PDB file of C-alpha atoms in Angstrom:
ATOM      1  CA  UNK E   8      94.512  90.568 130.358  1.00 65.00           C
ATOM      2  CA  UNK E   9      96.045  92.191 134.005  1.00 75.00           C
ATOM      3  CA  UNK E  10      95.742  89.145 135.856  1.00 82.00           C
ATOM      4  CA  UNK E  11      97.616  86.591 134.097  1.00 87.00           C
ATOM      5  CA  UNK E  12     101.321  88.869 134.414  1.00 82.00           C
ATOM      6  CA  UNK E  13      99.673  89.595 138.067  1.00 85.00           C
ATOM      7  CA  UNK E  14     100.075  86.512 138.681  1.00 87.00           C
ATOM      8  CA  UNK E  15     103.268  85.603 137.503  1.00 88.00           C
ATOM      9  CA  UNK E  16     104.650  88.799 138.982  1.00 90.00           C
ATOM     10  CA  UNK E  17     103.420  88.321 142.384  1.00 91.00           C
ATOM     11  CA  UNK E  18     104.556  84.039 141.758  1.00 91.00           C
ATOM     12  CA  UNK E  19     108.294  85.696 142.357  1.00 90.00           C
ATOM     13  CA  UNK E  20     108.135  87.031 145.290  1.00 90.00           C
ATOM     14  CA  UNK E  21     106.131  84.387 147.231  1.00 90.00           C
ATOM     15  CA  UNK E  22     108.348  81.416 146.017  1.00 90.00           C
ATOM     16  CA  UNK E  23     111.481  83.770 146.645  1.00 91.00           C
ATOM     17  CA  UNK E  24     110.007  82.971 150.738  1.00 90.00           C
ATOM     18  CA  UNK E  25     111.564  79.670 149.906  1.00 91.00           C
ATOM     19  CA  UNK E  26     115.470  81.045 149.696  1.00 90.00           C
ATOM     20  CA  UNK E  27     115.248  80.822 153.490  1.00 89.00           C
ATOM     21  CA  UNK E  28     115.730  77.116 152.720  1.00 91.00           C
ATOM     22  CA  UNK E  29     116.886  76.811 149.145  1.00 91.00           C
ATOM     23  CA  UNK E  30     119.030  78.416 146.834  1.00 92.00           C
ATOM     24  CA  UNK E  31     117.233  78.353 143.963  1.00 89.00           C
ATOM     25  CA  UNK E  32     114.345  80.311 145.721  1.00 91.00           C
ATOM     26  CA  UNK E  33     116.530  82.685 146.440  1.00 92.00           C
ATOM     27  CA  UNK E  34     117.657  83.365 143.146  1.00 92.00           C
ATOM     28  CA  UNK E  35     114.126  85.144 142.705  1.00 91.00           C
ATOM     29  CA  UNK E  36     114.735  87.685 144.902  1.00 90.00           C
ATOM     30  CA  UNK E  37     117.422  88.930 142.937  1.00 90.00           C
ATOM     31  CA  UNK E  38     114.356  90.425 140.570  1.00 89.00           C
ATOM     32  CA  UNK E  39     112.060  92.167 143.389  1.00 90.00           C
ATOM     33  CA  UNK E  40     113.054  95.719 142.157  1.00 91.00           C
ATOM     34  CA  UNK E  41     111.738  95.476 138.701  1.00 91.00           C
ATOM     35  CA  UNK E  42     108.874  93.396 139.959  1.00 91.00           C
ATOM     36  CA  UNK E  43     107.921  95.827 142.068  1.00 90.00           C
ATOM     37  CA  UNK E  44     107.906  98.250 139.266  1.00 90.00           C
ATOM     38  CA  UNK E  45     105.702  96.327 137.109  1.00 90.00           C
ATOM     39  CA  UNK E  46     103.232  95.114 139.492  1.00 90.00           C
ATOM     40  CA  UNK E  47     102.826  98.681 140.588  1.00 89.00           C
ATOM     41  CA  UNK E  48     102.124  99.719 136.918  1.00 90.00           C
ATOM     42  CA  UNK E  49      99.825  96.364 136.564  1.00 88.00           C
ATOM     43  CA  UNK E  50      97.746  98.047 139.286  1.00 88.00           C
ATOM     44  CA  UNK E  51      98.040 101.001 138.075  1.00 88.00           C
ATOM     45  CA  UNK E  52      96.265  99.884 134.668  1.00 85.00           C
ATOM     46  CA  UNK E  53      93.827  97.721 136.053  1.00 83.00           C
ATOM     47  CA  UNK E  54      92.403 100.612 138.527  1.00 82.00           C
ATOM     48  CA  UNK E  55      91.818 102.489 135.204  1.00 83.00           C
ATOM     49  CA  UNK E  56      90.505  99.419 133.728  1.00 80.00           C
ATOM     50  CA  UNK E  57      88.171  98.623 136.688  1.00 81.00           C
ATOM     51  CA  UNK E  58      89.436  95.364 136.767  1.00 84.00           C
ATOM     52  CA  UNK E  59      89.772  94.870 140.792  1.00 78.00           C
ATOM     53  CA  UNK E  60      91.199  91.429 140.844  1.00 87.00           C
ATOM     54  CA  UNK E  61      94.045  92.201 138.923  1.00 83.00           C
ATOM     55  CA  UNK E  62      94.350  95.057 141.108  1.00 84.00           C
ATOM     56  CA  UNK E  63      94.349  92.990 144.083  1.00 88.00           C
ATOM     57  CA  UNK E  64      96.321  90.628 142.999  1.00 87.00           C
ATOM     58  CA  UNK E  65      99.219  93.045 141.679  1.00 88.00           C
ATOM     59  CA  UNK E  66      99.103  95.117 144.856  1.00 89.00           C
ATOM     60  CA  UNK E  67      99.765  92.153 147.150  1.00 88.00           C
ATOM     61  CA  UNK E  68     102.357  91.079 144.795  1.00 89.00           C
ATOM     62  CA  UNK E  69     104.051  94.566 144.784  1.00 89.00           C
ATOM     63  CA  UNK E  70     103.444  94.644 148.759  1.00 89.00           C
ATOM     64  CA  UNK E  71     105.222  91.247 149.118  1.00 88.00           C
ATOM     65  CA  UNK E  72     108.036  92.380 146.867  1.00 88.00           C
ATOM     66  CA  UNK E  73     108.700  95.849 149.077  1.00 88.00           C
ATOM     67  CA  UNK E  74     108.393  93.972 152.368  1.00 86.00           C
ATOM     68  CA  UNK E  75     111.399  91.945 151.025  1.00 87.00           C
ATOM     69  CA  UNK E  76     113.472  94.558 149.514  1.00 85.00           C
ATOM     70  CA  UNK E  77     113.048  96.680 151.960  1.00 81.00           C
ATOM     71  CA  UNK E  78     114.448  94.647 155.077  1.00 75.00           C
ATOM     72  CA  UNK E  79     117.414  94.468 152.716  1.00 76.00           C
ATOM     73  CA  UNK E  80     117.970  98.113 152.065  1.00 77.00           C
ATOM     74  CA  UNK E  81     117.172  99.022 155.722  1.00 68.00           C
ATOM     75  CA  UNK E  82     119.583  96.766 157.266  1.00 65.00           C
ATOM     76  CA  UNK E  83     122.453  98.818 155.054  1.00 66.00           C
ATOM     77  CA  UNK E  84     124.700 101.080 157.343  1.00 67.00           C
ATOM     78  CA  UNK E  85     122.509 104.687 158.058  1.00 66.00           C
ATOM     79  CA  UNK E  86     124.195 107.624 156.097  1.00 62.00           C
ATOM     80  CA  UNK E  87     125.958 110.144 157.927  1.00 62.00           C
ATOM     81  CA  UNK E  88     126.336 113.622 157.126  1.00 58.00           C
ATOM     82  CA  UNK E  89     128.902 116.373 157.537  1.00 52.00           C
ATOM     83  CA  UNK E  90     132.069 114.753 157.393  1.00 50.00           C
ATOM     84  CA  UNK E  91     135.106 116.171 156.091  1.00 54.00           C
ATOM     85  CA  UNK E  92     137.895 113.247 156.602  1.00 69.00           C
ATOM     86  CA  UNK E  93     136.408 110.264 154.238  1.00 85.00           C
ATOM     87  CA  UNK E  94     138.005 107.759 152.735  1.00 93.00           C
ATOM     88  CA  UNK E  95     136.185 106.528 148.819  1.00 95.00           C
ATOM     89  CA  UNK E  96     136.301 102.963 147.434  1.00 97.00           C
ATOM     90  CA  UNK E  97     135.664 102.090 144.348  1.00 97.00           C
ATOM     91  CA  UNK E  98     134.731  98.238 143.671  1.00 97.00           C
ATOM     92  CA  UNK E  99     134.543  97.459 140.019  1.00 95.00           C
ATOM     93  CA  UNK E 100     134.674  94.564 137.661  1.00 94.00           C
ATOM     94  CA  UNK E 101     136.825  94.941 134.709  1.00 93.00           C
ATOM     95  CA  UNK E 102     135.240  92.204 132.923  1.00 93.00           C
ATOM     96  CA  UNK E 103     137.410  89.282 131.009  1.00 91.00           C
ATOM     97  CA  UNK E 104     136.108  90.266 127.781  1.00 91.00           C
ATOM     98  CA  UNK E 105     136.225  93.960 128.249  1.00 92.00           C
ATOM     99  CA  UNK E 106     136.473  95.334 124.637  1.00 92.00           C
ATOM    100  CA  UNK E 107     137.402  99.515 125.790  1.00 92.00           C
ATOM    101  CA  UNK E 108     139.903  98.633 128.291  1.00 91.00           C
ATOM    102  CA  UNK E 109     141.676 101.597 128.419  1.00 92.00           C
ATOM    103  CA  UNK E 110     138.814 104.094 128.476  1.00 93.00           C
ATOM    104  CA  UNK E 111     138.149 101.545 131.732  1.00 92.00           C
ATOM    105  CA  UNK E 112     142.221 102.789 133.047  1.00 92.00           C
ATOM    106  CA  UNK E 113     141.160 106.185 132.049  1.00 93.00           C
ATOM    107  CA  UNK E 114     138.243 106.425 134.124  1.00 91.00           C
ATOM    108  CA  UNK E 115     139.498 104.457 136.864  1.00 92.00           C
ATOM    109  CA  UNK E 116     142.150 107.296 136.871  1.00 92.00           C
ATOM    110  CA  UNK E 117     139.556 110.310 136.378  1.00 92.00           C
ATOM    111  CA  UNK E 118     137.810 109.226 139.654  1.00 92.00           C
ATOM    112  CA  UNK E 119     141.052 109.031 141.809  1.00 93.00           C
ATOM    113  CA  UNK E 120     139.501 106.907 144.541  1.00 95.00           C
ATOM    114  CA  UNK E 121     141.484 106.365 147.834  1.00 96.00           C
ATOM    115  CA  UNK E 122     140.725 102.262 147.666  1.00 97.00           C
ATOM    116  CA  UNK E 123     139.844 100.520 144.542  1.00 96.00           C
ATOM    117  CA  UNK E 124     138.616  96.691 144.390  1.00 97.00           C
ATOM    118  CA  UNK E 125     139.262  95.356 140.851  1.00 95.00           C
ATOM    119  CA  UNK E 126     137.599  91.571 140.062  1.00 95.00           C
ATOM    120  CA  UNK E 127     138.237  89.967 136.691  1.00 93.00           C
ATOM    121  CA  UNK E 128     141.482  91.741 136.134  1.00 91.00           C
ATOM    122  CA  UNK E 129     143.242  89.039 134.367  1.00 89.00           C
ATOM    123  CA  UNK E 130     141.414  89.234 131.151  1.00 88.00           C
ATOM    124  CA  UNK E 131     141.412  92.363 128.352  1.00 90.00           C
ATOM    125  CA  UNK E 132     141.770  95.056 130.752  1.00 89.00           C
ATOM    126  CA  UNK E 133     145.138  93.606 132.286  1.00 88.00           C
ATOM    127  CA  UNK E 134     147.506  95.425 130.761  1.00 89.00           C
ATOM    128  CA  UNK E 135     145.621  98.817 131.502  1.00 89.00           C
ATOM    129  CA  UNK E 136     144.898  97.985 134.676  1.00 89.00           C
ATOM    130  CA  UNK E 137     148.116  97.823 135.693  1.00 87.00           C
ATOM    131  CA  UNK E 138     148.379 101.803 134.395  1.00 89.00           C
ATOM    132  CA  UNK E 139     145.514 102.688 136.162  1.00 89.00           C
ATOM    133  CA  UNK E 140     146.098 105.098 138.780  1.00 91.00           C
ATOM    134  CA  UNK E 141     150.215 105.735 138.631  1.00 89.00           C
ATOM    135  CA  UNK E 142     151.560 106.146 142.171  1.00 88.00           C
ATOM    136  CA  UNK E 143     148.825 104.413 144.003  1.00 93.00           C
ATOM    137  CA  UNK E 144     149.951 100.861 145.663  1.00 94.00           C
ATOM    138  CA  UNK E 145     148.493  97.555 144.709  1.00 92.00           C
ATOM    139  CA  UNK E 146     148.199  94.153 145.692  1.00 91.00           C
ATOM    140  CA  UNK E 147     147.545  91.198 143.652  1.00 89.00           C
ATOM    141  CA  UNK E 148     145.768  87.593 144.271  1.00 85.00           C
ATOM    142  CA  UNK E 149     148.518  85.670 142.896  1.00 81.00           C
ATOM    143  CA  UNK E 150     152.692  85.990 141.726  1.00 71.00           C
ATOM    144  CA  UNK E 151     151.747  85.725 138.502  1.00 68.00           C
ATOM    145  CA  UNK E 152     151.780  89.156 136.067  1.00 65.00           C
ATOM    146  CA  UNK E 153     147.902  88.925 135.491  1.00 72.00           C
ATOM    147  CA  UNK E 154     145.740  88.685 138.532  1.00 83.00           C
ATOM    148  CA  UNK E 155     141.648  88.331 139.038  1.00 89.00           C
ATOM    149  CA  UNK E 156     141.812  90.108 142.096  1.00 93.00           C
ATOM    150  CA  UNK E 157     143.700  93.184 142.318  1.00 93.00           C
ATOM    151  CA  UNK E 158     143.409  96.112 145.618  1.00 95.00           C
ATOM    152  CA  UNK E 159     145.086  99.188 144.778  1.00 95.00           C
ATOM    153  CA  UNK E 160     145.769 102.018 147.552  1.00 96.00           C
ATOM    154  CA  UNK E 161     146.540 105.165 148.075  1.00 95.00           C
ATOM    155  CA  UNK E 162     148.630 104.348 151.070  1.00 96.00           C
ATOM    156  CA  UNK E 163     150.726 101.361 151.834  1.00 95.00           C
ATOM    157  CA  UNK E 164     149.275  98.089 151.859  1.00 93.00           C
ATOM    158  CA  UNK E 165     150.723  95.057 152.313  1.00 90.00           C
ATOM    159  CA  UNK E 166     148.679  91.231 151.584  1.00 88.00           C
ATOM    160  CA  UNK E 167     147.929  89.762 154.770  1.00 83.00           C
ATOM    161  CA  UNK E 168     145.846  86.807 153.758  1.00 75.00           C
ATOM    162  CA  UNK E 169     148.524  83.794 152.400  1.00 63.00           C
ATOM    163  CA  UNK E 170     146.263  80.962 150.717  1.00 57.00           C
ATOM    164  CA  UNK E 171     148.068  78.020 149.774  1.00 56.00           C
ATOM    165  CA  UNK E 172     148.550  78.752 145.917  1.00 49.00           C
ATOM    166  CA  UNK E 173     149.026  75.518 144.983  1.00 49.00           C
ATOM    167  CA  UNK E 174     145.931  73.792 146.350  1.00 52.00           C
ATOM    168  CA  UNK E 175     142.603  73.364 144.291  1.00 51.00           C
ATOM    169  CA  UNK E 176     139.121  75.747 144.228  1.00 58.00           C
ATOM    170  CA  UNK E 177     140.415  78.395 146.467  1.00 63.00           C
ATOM    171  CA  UNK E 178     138.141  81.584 146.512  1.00 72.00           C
ATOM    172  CA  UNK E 179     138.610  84.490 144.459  1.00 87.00           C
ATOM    173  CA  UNK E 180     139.167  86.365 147.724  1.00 90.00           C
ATOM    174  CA  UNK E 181     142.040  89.081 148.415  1.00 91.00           C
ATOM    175  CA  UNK E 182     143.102  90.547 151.784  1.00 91.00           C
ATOM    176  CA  UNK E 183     145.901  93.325 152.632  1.00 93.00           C
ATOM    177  CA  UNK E 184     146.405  95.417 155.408  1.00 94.00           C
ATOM    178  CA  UNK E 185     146.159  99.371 154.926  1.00 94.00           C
ATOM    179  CA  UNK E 186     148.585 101.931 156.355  1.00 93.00           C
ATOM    180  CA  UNK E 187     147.115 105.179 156.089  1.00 92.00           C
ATOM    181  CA  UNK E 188     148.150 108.183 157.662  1.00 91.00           C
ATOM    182  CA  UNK E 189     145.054 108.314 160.004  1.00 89.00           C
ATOM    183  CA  UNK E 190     144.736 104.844 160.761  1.00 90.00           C
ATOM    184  CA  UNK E 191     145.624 100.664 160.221  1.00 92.00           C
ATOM    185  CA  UNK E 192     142.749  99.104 158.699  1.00 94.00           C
ATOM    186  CA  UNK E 193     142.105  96.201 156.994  1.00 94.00           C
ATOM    187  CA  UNK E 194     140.599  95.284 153.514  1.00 94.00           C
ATOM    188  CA  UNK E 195     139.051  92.393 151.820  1.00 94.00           C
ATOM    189  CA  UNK E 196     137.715  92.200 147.769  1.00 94.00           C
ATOM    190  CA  UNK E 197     136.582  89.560 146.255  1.00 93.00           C
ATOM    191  CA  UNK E 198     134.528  87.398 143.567  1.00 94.00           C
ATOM    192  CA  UNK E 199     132.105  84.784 144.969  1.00 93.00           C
ATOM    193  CA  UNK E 200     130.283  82.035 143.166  1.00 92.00           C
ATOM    194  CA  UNK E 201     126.911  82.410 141.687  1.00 91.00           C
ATOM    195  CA  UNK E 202     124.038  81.398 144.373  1.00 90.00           C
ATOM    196  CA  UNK E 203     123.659  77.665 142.888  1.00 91.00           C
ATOM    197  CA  UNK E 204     127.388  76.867 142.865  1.00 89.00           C
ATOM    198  CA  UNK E 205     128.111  73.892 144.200  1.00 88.00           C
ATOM    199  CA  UNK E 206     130.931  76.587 146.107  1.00 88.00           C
ATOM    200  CA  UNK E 207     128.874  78.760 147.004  1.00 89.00           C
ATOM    201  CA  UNK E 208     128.183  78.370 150.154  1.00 90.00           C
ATOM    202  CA  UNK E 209     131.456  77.197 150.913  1.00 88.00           C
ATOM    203  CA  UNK E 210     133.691  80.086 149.589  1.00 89.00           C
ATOM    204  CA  UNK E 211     131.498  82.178 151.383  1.00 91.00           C
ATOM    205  CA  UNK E 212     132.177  80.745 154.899  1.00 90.00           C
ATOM    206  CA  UNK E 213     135.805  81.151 153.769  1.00 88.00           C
ATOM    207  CA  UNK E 214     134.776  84.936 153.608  1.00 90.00           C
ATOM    208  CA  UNK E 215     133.239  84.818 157.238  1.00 91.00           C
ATOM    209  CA  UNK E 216     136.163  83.230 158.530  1.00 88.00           C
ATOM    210  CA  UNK E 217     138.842  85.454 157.473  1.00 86.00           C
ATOM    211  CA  UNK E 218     136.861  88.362 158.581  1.00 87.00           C
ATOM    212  CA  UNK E 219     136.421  86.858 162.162  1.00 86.00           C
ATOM    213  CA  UNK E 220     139.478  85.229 162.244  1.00 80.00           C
ATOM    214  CA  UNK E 221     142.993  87.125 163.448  1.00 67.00           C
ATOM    215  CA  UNK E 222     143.520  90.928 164.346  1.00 69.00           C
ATOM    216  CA  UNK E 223     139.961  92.999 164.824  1.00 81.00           C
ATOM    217  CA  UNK E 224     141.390  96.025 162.724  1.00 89.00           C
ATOM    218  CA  UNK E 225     138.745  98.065 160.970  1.00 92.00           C
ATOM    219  CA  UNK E 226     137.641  96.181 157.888  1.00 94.00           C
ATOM    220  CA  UNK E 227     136.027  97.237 154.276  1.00 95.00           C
ATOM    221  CA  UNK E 228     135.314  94.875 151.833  1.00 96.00           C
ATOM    222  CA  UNK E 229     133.990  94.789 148.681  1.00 96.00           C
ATOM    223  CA  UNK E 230     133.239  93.149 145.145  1.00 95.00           C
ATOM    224  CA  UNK E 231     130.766  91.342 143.141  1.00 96.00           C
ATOM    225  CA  UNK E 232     129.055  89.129 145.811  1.00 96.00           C
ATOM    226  CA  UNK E 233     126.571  87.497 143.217  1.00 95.00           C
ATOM    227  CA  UNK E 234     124.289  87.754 146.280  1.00 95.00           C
ATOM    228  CA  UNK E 235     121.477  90.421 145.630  1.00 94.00           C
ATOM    229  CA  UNK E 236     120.267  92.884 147.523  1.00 92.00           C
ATOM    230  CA  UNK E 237     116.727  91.689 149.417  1.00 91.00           C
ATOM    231  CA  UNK E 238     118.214  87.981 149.514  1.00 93.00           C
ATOM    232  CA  UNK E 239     118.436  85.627 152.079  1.00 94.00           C
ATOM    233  CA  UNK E 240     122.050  84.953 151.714  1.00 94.00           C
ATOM    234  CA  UNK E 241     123.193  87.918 151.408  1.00 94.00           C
ATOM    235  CA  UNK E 242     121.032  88.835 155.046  1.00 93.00           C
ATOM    236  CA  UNK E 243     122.960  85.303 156.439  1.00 94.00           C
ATOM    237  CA  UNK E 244     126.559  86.621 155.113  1.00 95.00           C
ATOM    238  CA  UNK E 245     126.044  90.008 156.791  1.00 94.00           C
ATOM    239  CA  UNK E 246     124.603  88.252 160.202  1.00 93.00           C
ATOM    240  CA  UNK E 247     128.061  85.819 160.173  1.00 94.00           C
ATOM    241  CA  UNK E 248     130.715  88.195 159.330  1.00 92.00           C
ATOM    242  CA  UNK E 249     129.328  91.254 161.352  1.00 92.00           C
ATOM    243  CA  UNK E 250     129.777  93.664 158.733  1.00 93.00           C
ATOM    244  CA  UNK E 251     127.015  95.557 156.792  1.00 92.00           C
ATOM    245  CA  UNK E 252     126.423  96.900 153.448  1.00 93.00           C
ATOM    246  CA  UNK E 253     127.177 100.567 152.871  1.00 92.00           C
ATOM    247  CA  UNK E 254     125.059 100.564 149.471  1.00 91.00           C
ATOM    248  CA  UNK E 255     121.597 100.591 149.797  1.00 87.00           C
ATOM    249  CA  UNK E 256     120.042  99.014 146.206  1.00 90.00           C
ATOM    250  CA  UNK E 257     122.363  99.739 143.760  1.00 92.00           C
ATOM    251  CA  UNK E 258     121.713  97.854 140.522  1.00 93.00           C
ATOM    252  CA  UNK E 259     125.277  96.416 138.875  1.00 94.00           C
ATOM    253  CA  UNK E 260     124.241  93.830 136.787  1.00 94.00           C
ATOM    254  CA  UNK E 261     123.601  93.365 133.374  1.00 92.00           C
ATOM    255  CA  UNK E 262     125.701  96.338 132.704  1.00 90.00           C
ATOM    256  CA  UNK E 263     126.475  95.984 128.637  1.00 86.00           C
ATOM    257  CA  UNK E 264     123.116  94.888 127.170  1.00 85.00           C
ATOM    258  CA  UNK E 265     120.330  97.391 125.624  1.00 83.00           C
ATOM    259  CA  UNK E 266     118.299  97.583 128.729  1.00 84.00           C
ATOM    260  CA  UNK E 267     119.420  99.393 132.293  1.00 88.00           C
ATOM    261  CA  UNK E 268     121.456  96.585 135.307  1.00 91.00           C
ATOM    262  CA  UNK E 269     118.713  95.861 137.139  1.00 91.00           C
ATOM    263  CA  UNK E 270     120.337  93.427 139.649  1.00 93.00           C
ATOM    264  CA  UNK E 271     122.215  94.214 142.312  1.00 94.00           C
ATOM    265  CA  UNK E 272     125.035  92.434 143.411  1.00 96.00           C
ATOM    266  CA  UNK E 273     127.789  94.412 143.697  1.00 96.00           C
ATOM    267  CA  UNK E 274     128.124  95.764 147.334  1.00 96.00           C
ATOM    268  CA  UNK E 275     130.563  97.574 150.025  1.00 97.00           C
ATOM    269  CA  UNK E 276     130.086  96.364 153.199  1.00 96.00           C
ATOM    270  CA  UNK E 277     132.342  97.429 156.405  1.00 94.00           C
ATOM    271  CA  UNK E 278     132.190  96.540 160.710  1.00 91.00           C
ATOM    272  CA  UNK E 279     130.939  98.774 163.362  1.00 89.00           C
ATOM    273  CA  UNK E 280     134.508 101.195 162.559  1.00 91.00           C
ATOM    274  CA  UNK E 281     132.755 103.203 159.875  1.00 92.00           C
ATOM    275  CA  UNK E 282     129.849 105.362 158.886  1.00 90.00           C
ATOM    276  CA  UNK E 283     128.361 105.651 155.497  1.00 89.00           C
ATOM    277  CA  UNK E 284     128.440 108.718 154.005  1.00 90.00           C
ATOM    278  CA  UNK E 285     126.552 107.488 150.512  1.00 91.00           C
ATOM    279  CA  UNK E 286     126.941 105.278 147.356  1.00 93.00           C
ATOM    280  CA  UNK E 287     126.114 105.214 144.050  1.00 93.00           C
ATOM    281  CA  UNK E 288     126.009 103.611 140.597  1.00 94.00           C
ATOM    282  CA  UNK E 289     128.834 104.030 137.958  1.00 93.00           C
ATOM    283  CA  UNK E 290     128.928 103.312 134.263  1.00 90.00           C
ATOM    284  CA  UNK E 291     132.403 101.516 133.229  1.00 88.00           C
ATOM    285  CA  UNK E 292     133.702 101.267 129.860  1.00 85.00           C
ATOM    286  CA  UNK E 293     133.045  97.747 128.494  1.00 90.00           C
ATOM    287  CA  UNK E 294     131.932  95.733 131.929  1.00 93.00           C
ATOM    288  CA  UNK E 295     129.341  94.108 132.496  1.00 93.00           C
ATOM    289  CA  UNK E 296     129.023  95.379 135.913  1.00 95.00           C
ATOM    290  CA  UNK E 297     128.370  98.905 136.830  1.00 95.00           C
ATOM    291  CA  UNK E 298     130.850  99.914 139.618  1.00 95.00           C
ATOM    292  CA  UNK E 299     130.083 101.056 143.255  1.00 96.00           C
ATOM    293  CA  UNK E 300     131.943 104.199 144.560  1.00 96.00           C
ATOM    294  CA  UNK E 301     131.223 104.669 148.505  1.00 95.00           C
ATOM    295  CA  UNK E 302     132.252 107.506 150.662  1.00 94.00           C
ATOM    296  CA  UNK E 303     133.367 105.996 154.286  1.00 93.00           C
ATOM    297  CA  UNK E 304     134.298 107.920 157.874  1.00 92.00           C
ATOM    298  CA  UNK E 305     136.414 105.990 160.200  1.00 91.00           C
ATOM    299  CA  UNK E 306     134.524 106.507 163.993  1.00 86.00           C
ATOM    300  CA  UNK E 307     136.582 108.198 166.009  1.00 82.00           C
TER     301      UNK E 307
END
């Protein structure tokens, strides 16, 4: 009764291999940390069982899946201790169909982050959004009243990337320029395309591009990448734009159904200019994201 699940357990991560090449491969890897989990317990069983080819098979299976996940979470930016000047981002989607939106404001509010990166903010959270955090600055992806994208600061900022707003399948992708008392830096949120968009791959290079492209101020971006942690693409977006992930494997997504996110895709990444000094998971009222808040230094 182990092996069959063994099986199809350790079928994930060997065919996720293939996102080197294909897309749809790498889709799989999206699911290494709960099938790591459960091939671990499938061993786990079958040791008390005696049943040693399940146990074989589950352990090279949960082996496989670590390997994977684990050159993803060690190639996020080390943590560093003992700061006392930090600067905390919050990247969070506010999700179109949001049905507490203003418990979403309120909590937005509560945390009082320096930076906060706010995809899907032209649905039922709109109108609080733009109550959220009273005094801060903000920046929005388009003239219009409701916005997908919206950056909101604690110091000035000012939108420094100028799309053509009239031309067709532009990225959901948001740039401004930070003035804070310490420092100019520059910041970047955004909302990719899921991994087999026919976009995909295109709206990210759009990403790499703006990030390599004009002034070399300090950058942090973040947002809902739909690029998991462990995969391939995600690896090839770091390697292009030269910034890394501050979050190590934080699951975001599915944040609303009965059973815990378990996917994550929902990252802070920044250049060489800053040190990590941690992330973690947040519940948000009605998304179906979890958000990321990140602590960041600025090197001197």
């Amino acid at each position: 009764m182990q092996l069959l699940p063994a099986v199809a357990l350790t079928a994930i991560p060997l065919i996720g291999q293939g996102g080197r090449w294909w897309a749809w491969a790498d889709t799989l890897n999206a699911f290494l940390g709960p099938t790591a989990i459960l091939l671990a317990l499938i061993a786990l069983h079958g040791f008390a069982r005696r049943q040693w080819t399940a146990v074989t098979v589950a352990t090279i299976g949960a082996a496989l899946a670590l390997i994977q996940l684990g050159s993803g979470v060690l190639r996020a930016s080390p943590r560093q201790d003992g700061a006392t000047d930090t600067v905390r981002v919050l990247t969070v989607s506010a999700y179109h169909a949001n049905p507490h939106p203003f418990v979403l404001r309120d909590m937005i509010s509560k945390l009082d982050p320096d930076l906060a990166f706010i995809q899907e903010a032209d649905g039922a959270a709109a109108e609080a959004l733009a109550q959220a955090l009273p005094g801060h600055h903000r920046v929005l992806s388009c003239p219009a009243a409701r916005c997908s994208l919206v950056i909101v600061s604690r110091w000035p900022l000012a939108r420094s990337d100028r799309p053509d707003l009239h031309a067709h399948d532009l990225p959901d992708l948001l740039a401004a320029e930070v003035s804070a008392p310490f420092a100019r830096f520059r910041v970047v949120t955004l909302h990719l395309p899921r991994m087999l968009s026919p976009q995909a791959e295109r709206h990210r290079g759009m990403l790499v591009d703006l990030v390599r492209s004009g002034n070399r101020l300090p950058t942090i971006a973040g947002g809902d990448f739909n690029l998991a942690t462990g995969s391939f693409a995600l690896s090839a977006l770091e390697r292009q734009s030269g910034l890394r992930r501050l979050d190590r494997y934080v699951p975001s997504y599915p944040a609303n159904l009965f059973f815990p996110a378990v996917v994550p895709i929902d990252h802070v990444l920044s250049d060489g200019h800053w040190d990590s000094l941690g992330c973690r998971g947040l519940s948000v009222a009605g998304s179906d994201h979890r958000a990321v808040l990140c602590r960041l230094r600025l090197r001197p």
